[in-house]
PDB file of C-alpha atoms in Angstrom:
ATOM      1  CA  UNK Y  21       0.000   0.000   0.000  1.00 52.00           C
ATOM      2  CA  UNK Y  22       1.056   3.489  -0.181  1.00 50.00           C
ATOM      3  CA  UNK Y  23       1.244   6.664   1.838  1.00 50.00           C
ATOM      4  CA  UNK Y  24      -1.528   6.586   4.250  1.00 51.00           C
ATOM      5  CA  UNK Y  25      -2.844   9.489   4.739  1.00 53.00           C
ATOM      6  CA  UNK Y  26      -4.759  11.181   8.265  1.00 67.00           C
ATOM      7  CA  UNK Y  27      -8.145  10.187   7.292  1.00 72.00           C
ATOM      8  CA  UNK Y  28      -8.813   7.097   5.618  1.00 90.00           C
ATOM      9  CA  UNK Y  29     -11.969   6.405   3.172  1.00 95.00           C
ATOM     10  CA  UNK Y  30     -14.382   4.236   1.422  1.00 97.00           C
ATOM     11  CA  UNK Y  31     -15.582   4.509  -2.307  1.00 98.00           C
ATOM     12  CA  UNK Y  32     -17.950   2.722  -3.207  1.00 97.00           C
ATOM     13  CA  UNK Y  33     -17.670   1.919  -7.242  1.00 97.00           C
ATOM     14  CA  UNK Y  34     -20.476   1.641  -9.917  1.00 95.00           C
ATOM     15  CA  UNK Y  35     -19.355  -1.653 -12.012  1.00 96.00           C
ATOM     16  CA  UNK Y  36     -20.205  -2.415 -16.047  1.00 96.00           C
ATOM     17  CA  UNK Y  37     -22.593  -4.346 -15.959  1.00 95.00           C
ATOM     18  CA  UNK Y  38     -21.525  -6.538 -18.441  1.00 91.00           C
ATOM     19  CA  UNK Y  39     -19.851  -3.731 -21.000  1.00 95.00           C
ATOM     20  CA  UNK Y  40     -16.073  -2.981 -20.281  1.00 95.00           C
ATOM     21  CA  UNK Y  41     -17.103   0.164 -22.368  1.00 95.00           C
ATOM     22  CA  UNK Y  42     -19.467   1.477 -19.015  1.00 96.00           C
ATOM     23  CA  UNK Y  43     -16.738   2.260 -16.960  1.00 96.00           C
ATOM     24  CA  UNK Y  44     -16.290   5.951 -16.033  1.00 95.00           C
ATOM     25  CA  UNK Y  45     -12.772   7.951 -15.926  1.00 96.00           C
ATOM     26  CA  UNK Y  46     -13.494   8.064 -12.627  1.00 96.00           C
ATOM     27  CA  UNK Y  47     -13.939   4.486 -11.860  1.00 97.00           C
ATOM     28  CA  UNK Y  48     -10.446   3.815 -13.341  1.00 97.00           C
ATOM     29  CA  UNK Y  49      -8.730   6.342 -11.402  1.00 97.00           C
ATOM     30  CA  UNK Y  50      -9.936   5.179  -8.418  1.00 97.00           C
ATOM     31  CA  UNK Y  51      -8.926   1.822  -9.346  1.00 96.00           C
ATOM     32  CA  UNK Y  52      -5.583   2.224 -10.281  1.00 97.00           C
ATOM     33  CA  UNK Y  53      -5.002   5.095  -7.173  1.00 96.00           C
ATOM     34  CA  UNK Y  54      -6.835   2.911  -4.127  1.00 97.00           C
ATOM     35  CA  UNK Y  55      -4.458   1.389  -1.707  1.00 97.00           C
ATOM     36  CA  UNK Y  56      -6.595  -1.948  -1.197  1.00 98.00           C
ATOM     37  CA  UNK Y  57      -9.918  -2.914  -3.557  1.00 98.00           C
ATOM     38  CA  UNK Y  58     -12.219  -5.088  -1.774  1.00 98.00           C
ATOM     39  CA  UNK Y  59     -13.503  -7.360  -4.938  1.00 97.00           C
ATOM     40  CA  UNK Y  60     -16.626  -8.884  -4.368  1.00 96.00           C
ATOM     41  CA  UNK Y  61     -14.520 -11.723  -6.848  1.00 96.00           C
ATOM     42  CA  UNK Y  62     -10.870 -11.132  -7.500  1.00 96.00           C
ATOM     43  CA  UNK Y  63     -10.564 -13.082 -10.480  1.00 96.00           C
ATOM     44  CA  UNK Y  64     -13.254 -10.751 -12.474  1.00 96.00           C
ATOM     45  CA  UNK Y  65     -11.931  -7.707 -11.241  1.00 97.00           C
ATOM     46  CA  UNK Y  66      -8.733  -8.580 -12.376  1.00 96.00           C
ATOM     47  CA  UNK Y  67     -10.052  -9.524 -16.144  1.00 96.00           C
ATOM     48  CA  UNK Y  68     -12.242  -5.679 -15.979  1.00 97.00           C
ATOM     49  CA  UNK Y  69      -9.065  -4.238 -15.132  1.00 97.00           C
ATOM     50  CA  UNK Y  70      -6.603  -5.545 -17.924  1.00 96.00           C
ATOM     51  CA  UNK Y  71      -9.783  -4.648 -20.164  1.00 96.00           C
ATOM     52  CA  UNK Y  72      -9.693  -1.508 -19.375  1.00 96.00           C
ATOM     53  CA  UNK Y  73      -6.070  -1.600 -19.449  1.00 96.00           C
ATOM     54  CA  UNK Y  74      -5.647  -0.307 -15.576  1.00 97.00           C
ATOM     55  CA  UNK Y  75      -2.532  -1.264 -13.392  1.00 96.00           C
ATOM     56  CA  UNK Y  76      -3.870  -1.737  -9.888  1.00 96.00           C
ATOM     57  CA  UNK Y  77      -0.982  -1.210  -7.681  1.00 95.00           C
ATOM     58  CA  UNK Y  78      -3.218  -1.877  -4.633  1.00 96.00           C
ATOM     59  CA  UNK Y  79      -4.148  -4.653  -2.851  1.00 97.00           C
ATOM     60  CA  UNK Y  80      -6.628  -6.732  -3.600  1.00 97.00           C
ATOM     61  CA  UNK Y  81      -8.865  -8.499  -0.892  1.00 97.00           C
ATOM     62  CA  UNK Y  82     -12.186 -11.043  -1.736  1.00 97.00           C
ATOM     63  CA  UNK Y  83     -15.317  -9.468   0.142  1.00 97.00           C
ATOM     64  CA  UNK Y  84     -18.350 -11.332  -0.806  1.00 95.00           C
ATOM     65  CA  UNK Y  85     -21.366 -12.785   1.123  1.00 92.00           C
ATOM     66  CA  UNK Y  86     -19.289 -15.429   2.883  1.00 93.00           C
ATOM     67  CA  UNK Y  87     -17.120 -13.345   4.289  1.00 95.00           C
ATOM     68  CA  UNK Y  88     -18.321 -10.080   4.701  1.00 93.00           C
ATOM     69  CA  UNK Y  89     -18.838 -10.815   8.497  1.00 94.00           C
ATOM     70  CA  UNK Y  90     -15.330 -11.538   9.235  1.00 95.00           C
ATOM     71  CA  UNK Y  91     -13.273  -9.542   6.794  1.00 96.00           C
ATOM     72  CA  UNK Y  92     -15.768  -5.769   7.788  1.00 97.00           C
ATOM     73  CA  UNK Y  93     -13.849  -5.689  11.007  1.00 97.00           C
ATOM     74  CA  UNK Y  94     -10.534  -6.281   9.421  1.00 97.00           C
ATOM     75  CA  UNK Y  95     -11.051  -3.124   6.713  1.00 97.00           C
ATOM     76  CA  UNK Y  96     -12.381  -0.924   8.544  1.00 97.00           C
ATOM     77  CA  UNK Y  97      -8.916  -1.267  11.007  1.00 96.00           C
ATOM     78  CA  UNK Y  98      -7.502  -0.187   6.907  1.00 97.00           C
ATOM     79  CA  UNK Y  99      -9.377   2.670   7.026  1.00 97.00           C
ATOM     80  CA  UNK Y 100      -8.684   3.748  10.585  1.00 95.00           C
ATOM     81  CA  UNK Y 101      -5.385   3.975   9.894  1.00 95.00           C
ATOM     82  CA  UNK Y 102      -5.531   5.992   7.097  1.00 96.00           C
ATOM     83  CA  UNK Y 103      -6.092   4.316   3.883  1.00 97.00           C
ATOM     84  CA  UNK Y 104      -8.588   4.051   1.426  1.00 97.00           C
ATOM     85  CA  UNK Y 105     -10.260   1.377   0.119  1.00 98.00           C
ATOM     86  CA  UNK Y 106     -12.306   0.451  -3.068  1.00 98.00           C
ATOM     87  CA  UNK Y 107     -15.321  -1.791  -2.620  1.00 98.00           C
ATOM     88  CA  UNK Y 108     -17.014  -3.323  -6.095  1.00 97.00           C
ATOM     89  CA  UNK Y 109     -18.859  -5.993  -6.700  1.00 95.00           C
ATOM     90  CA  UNK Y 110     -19.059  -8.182  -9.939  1.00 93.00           C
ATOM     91  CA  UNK Y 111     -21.554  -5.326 -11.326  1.00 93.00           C
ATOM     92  CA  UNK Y 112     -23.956  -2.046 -10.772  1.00 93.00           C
ATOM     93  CA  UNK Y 113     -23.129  -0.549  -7.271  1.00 93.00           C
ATOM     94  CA  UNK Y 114     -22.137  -2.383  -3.743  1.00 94.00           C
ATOM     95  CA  UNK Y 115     -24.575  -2.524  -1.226  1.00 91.00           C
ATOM     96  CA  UNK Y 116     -27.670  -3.155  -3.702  1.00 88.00           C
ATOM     97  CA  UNK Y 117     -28.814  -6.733  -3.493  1.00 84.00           C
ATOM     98  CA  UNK Y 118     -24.796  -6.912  -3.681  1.00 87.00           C
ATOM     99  CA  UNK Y 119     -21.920  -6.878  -0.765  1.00 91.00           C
ATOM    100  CA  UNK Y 120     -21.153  -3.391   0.699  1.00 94.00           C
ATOM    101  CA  UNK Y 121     -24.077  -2.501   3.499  1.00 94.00           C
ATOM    102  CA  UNK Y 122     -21.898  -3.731   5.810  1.00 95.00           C
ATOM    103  CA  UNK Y 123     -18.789  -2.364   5.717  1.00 97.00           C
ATOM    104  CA  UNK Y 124     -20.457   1.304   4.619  1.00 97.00           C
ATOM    105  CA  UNK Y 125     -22.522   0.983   7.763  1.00 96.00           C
ATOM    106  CA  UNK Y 126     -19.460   0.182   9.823  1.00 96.00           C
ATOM    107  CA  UNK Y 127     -17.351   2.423   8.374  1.00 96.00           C
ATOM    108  CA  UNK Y 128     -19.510   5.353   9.093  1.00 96.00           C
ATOM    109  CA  UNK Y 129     -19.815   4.017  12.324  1.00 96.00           C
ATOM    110  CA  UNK Y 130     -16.157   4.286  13.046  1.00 95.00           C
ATOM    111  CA  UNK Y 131     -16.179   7.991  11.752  1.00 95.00           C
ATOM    112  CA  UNK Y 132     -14.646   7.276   8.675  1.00 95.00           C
ATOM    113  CA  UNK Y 133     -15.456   8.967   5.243  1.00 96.00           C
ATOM    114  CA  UNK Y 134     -17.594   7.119   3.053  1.00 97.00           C
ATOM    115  CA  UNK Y 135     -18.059   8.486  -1.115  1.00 97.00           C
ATOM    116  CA  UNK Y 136     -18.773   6.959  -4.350  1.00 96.00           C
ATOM    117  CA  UNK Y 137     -18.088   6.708  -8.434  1.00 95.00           C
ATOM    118  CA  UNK Y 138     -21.368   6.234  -9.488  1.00 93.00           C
ATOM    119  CA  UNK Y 139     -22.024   4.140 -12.926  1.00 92.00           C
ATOM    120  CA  UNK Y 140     -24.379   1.404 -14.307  1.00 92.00           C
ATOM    121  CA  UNK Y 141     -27.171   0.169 -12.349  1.00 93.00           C
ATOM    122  CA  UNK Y 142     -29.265  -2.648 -13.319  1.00 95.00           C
ATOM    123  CA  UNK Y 143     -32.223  -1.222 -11.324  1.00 96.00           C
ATOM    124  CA  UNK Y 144     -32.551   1.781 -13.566  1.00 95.00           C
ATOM    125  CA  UNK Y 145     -31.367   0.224 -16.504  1.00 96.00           C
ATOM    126  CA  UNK Y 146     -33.968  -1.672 -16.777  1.00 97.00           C
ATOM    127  CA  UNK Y 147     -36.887   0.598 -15.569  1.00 97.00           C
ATOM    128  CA  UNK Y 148     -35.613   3.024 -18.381  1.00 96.00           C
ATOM    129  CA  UNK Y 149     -35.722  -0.062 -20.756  1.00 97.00           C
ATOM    130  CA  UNK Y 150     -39.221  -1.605 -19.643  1.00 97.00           C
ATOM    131  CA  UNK Y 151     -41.446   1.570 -21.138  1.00 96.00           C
ATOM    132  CA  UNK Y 152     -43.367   1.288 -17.826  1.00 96.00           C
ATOM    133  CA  UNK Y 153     -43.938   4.463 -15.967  1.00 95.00           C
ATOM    134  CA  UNK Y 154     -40.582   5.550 -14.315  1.00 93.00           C
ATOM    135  CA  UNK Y 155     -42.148   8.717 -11.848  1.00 93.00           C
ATOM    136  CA  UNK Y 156     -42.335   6.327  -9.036  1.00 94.00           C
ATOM    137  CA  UNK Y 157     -40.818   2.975  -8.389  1.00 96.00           C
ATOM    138  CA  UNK Y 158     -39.627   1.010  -5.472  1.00 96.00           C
ATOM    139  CA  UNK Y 159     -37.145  -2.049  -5.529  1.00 96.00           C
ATOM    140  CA  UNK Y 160     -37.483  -5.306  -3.762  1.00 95.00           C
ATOM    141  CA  UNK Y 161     -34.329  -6.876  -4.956  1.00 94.00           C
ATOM    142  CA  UNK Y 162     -34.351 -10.870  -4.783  1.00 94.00           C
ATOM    143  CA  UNK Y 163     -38.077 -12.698  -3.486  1.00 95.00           C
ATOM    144  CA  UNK Y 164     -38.217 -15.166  -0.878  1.00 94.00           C
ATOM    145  CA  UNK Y 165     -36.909 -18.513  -2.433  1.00 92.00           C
ATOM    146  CA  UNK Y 166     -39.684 -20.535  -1.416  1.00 94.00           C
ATOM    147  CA  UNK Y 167     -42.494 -20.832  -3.384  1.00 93.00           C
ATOM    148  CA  UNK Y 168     -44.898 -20.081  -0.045  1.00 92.00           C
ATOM    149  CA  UNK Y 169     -43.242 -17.839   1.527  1.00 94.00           C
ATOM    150  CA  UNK Y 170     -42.524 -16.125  -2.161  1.00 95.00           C
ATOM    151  CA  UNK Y 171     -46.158 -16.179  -2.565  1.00 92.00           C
ATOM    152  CA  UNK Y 172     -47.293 -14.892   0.532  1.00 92.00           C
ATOM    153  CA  UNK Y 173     -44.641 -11.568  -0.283  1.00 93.00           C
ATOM    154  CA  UNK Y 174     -46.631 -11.173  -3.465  1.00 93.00           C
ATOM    155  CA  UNK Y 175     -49.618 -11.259  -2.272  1.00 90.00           C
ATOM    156  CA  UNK Y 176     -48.345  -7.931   0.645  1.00 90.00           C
ATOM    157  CA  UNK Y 177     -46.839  -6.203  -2.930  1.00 93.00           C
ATOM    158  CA  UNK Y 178     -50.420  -7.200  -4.806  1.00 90.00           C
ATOM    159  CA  UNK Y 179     -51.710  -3.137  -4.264  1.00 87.00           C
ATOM    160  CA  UNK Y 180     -48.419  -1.686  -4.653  1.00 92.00           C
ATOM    161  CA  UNK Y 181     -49.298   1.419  -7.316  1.00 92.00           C
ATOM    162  CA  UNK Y 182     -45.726   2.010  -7.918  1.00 95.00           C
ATOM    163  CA  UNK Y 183     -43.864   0.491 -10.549  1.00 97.00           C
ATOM    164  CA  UNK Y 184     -41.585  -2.830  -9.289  1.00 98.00           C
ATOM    165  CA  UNK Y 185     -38.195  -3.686  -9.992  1.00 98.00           C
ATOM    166  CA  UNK Y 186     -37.038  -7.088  -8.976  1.00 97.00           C
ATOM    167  CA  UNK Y 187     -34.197  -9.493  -9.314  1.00 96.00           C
ATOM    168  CA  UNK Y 188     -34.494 -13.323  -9.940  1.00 96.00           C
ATOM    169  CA  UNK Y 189     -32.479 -16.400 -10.805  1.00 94.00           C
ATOM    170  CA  UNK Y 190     -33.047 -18.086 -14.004  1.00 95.00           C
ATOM    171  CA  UNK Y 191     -33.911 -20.977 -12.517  1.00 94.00           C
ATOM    172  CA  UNK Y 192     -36.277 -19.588 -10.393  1.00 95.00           C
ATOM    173  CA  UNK Y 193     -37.831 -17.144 -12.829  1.00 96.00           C
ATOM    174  CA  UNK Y 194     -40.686 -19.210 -14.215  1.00 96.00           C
ATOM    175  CA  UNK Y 195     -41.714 -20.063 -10.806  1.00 96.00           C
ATOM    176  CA  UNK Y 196     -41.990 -16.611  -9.524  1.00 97.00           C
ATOM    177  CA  UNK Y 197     -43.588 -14.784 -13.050  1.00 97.00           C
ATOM    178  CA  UNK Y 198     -46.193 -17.735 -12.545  1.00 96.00           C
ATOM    179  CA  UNK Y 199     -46.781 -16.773  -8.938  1.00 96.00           C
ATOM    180  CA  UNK Y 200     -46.599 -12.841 -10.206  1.00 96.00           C
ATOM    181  CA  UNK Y 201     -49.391 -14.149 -12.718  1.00 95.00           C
ATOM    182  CA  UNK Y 202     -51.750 -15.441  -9.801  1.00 93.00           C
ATOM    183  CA  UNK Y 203     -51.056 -12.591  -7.821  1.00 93.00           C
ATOM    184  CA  UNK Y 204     -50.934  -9.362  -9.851  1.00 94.00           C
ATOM    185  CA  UNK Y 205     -53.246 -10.955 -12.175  1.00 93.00           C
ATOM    186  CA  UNK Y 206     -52.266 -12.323 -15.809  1.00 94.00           C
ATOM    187  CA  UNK Y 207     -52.599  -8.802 -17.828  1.00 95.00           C
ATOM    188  CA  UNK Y 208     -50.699  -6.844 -15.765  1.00 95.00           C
ATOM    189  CA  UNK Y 209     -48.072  -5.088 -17.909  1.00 97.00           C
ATOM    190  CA  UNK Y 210     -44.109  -6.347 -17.049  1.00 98.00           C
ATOM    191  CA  UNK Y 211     -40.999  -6.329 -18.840  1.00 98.00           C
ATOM    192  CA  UNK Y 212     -37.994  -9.445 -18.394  1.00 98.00           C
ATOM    193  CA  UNK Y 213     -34.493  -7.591 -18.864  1.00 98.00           C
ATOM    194  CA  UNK Y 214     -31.733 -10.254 -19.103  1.00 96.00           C
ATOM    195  CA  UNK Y 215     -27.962 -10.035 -19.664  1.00 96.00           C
ATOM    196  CA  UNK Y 216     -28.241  -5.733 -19.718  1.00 96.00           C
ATOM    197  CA  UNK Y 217     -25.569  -4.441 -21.434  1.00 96.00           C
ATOM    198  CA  UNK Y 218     -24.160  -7.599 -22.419  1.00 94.00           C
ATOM    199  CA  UNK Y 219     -23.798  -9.239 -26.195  1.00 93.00           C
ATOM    200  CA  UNK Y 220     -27.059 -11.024 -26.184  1.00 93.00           C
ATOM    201  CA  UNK Y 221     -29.023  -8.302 -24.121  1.00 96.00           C
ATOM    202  CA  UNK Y 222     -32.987  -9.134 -24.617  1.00 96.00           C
ATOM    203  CA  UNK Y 223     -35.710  -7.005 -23.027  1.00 97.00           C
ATOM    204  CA  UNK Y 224     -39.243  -8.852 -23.334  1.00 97.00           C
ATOM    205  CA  UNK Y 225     -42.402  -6.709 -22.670  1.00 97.00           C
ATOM    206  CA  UNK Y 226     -45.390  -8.420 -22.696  1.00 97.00           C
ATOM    207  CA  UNK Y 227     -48.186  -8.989 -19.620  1.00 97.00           C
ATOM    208  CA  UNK Y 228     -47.518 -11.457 -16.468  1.00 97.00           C
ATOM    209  CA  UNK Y 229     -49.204 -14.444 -17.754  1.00 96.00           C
ATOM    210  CA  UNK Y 230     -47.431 -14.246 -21.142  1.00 97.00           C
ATOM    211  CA  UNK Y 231     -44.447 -13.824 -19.695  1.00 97.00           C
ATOM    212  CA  UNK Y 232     -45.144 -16.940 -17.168  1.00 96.00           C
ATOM    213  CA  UNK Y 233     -45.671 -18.753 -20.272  1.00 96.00           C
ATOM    214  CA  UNK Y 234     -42.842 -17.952 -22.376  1.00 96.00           C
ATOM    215  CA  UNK Y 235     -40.459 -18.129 -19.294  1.00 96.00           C
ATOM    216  CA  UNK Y 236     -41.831 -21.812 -18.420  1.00 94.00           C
ATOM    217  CA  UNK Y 237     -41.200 -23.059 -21.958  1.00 93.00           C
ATOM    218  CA  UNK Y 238     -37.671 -22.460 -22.232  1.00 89.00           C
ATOM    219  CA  UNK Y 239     -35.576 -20.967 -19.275  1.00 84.00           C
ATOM    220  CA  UNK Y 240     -34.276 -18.050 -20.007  1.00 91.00           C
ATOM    221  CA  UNK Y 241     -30.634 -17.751 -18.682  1.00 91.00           C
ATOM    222  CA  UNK Y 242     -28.679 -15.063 -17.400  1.00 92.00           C
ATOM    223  CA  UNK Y 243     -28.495 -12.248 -15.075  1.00 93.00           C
ATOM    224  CA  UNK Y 244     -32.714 -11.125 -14.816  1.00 96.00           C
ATOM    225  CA  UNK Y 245     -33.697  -7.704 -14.225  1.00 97.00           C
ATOM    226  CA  UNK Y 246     -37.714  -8.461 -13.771  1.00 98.00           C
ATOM    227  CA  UNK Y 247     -39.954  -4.661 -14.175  1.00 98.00           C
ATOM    228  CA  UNK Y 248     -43.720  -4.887 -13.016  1.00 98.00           C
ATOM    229  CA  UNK Y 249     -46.077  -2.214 -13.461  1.00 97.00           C
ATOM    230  CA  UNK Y 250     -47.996  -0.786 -10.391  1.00 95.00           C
ATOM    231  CA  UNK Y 251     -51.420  -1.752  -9.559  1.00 91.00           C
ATOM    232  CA  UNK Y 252     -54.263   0.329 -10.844  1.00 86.00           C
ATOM    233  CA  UNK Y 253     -55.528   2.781  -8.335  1.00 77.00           C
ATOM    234  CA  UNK Y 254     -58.571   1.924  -6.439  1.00 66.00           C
ATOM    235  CA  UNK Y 255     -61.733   4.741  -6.955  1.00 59.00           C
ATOM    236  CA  UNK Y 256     -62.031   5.287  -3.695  1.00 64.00           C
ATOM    237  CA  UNK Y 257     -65.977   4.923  -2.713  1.00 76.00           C
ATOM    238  CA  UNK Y 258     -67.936   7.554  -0.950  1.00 83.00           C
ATOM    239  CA  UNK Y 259     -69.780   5.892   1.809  1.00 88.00           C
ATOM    240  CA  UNK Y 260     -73.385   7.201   2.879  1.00 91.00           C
ATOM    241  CA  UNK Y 261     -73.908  10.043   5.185  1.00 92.00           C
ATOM    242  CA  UNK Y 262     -74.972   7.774   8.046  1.00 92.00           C
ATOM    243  CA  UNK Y 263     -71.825   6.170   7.621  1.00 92.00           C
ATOM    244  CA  UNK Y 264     -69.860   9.753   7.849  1.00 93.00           C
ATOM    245  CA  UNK Y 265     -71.618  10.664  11.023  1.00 94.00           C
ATOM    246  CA  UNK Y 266     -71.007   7.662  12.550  1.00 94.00           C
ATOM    247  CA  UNK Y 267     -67.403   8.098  11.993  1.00 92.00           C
ATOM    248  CA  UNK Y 268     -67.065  11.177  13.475  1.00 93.00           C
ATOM    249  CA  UNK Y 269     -69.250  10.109  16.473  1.00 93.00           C
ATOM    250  CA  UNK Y 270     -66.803   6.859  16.739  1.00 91.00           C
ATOM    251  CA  UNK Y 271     -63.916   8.953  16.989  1.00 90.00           C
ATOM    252  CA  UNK Y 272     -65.533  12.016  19.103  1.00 91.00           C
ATOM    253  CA  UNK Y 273     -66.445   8.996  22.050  1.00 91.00           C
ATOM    254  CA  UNK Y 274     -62.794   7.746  21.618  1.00 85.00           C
ATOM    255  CA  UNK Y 275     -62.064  11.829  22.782  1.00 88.00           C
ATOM    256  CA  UNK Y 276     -61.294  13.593  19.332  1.00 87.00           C
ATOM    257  CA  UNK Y 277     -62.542  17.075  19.764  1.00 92.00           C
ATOM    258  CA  UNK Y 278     -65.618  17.459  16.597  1.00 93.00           C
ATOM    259  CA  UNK Y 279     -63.184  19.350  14.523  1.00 92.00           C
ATOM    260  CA  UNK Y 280     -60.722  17.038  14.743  1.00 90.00           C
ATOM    261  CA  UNK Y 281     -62.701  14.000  14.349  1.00 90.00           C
ATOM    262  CA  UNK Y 282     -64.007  15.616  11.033  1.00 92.00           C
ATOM    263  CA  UNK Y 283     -60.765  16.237  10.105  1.00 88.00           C
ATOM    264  CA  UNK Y 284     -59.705  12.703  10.384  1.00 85.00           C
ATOM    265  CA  UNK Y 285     -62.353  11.347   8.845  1.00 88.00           C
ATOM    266  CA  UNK Y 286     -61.951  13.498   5.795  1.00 86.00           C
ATOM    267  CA  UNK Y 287     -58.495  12.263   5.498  1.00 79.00           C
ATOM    268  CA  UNK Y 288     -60.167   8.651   6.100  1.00 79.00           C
ATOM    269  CA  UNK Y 289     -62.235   8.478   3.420  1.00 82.00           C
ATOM    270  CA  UNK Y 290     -60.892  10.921   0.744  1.00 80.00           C
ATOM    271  CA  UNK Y 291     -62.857  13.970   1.324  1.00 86.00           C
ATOM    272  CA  UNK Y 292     -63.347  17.500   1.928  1.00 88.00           C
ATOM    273  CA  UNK Y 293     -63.330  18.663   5.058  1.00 90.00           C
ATOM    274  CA  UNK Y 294     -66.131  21.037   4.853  1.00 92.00           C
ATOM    275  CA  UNK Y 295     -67.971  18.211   3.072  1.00 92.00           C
ATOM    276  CA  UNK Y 296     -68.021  16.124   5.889  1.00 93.00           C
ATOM    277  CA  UNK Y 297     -68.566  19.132   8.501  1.00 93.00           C
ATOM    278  CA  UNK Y 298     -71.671  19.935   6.335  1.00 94.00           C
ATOM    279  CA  UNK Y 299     -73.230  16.135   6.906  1.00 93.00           C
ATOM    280  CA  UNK Y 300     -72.550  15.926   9.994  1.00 93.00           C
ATOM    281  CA  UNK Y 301     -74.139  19.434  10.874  1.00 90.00           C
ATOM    282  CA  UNK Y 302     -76.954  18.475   8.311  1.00 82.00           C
TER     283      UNK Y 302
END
């Protein structure tokens, strides 16, 4: 390693994907400057590097799921003492569905500066690819890999409006776009990313049950990059005016002041406030 230096830090890097060509200057710089990369595997990080023709003079260290828990302690002694250190996984940025939470969590716990060289994510990638609304989305990385307990998160994501970005194994994929299917119902819209970036890059859009179908009769293979569209919003329904004042009087004997309880019950149901006050004062 070289010079340390008085404070010691963390940069997280953005990976290609699959793509040499996706690495930034900045990702290379890093790379060749860092005084110890933490690879999530060595072996591919060495191949990225000699294609993109970078001498890494630093060390290099394995961090990957098996252990994470033993080697965190160990770098974050590196960066106490002054160093910094490189963390990147095999692609798209550490810490999503990928090694890194727990060394950036420990490292900021020891007071130590943590940064990053952003670059590809397969998250985005693929909700820019899907043509499925991209306002709001959230990510739920891997499912469960049982099939019930898979289900059974399905079912909790069934009324999710946003649009969903998940990862899967190929050999779990027609399992879960099956279960998707049964859940989300078969005509909700999706889109399968596999291999992004990569020579034989395919983006399918079609609906859930389609997809089920064309997943189950031939796996596809791969790294999968799965994009569901939200649920439809429900119209919410107004109930009768009976049912309003009963409301408010349910919350007024719980100890709501009238205003209050007219206020919450607006918010309830999807109202006006003064269209509520008016039934109830009817």
């Amino acid at each position: 390693m070289g010079e340390m230096s008085e404070v010691g830090r963390l940069v997280l890097l953005g990976a290609p994907l699959g793509n040499p060509a996706d690495a930034s200057a900045r990702f290379r710089e890093v790379l060749a400057t860092a005084d110890v990369i933490a690879a999530e595997d060595t072996r591919r990080l060495s191949r990225l590097a000699r294609d993109l023709d970078v001498t890494v003079p630093g060390r290099i260290v394995s961090y990957f799921e098996g252990n994470e828990e033993r080697r965190t302690p160990e770098l974050v002694e590196v960066l106490a003492a002054g160093y910094t250190i490189a963390l990147v996984t095999d692609g798209g940025m550490p810490s999503v569905s990928d090694p890194g939470y727990r060394l950036v969590r420990a490292a900021i716990d020891a007071g130590c500066p943590v940064t990053a060289a952003p670059g590809p994510s397969a998250v985005t990638t693929a909700l820019a690819l899907s043509g499925l609304p991209c306002d709001r989305f959230c990510f739920e990385g891997f499912l469960p890999r049982t099939p019930a307990a898979r289900r059974s998160r399905l079912r909790a994501l069934a009324a999710e409006e946003r649009t969903l970005v998940l990862f899967e194994a190929p050999h779990r994929i027609a399992g879960a776009l099956a279960d998707l299917a049964t859940a989300f119902g078969p005509d909700r819209p999706a889109a399968l990313c596999r291999e992004l970036t990569k020579t034989y890059e395919e983006v399918v859009r079609r609906p859930l049950g389609e997809l089920a179908e064309w997943a189950a009769a031939g796996e596809p293979r791969g790294e999968i990059t799965l994009v569901v569209a939200g649920a439809p919003p429900v119209a919410a329904v107004r109930p009768d005016d009976d049912t309003l004042r009963a409301a408010v009087a349910e919350r007024e004997a719980a100890g709501l002041s009238r205003r209050d309880a007219i206020t919450e019950v607006a918010a309830a149901y999807h109202l006006r406030r003064r269209e509520v006050y008016t039934v109830v004062h009817r």
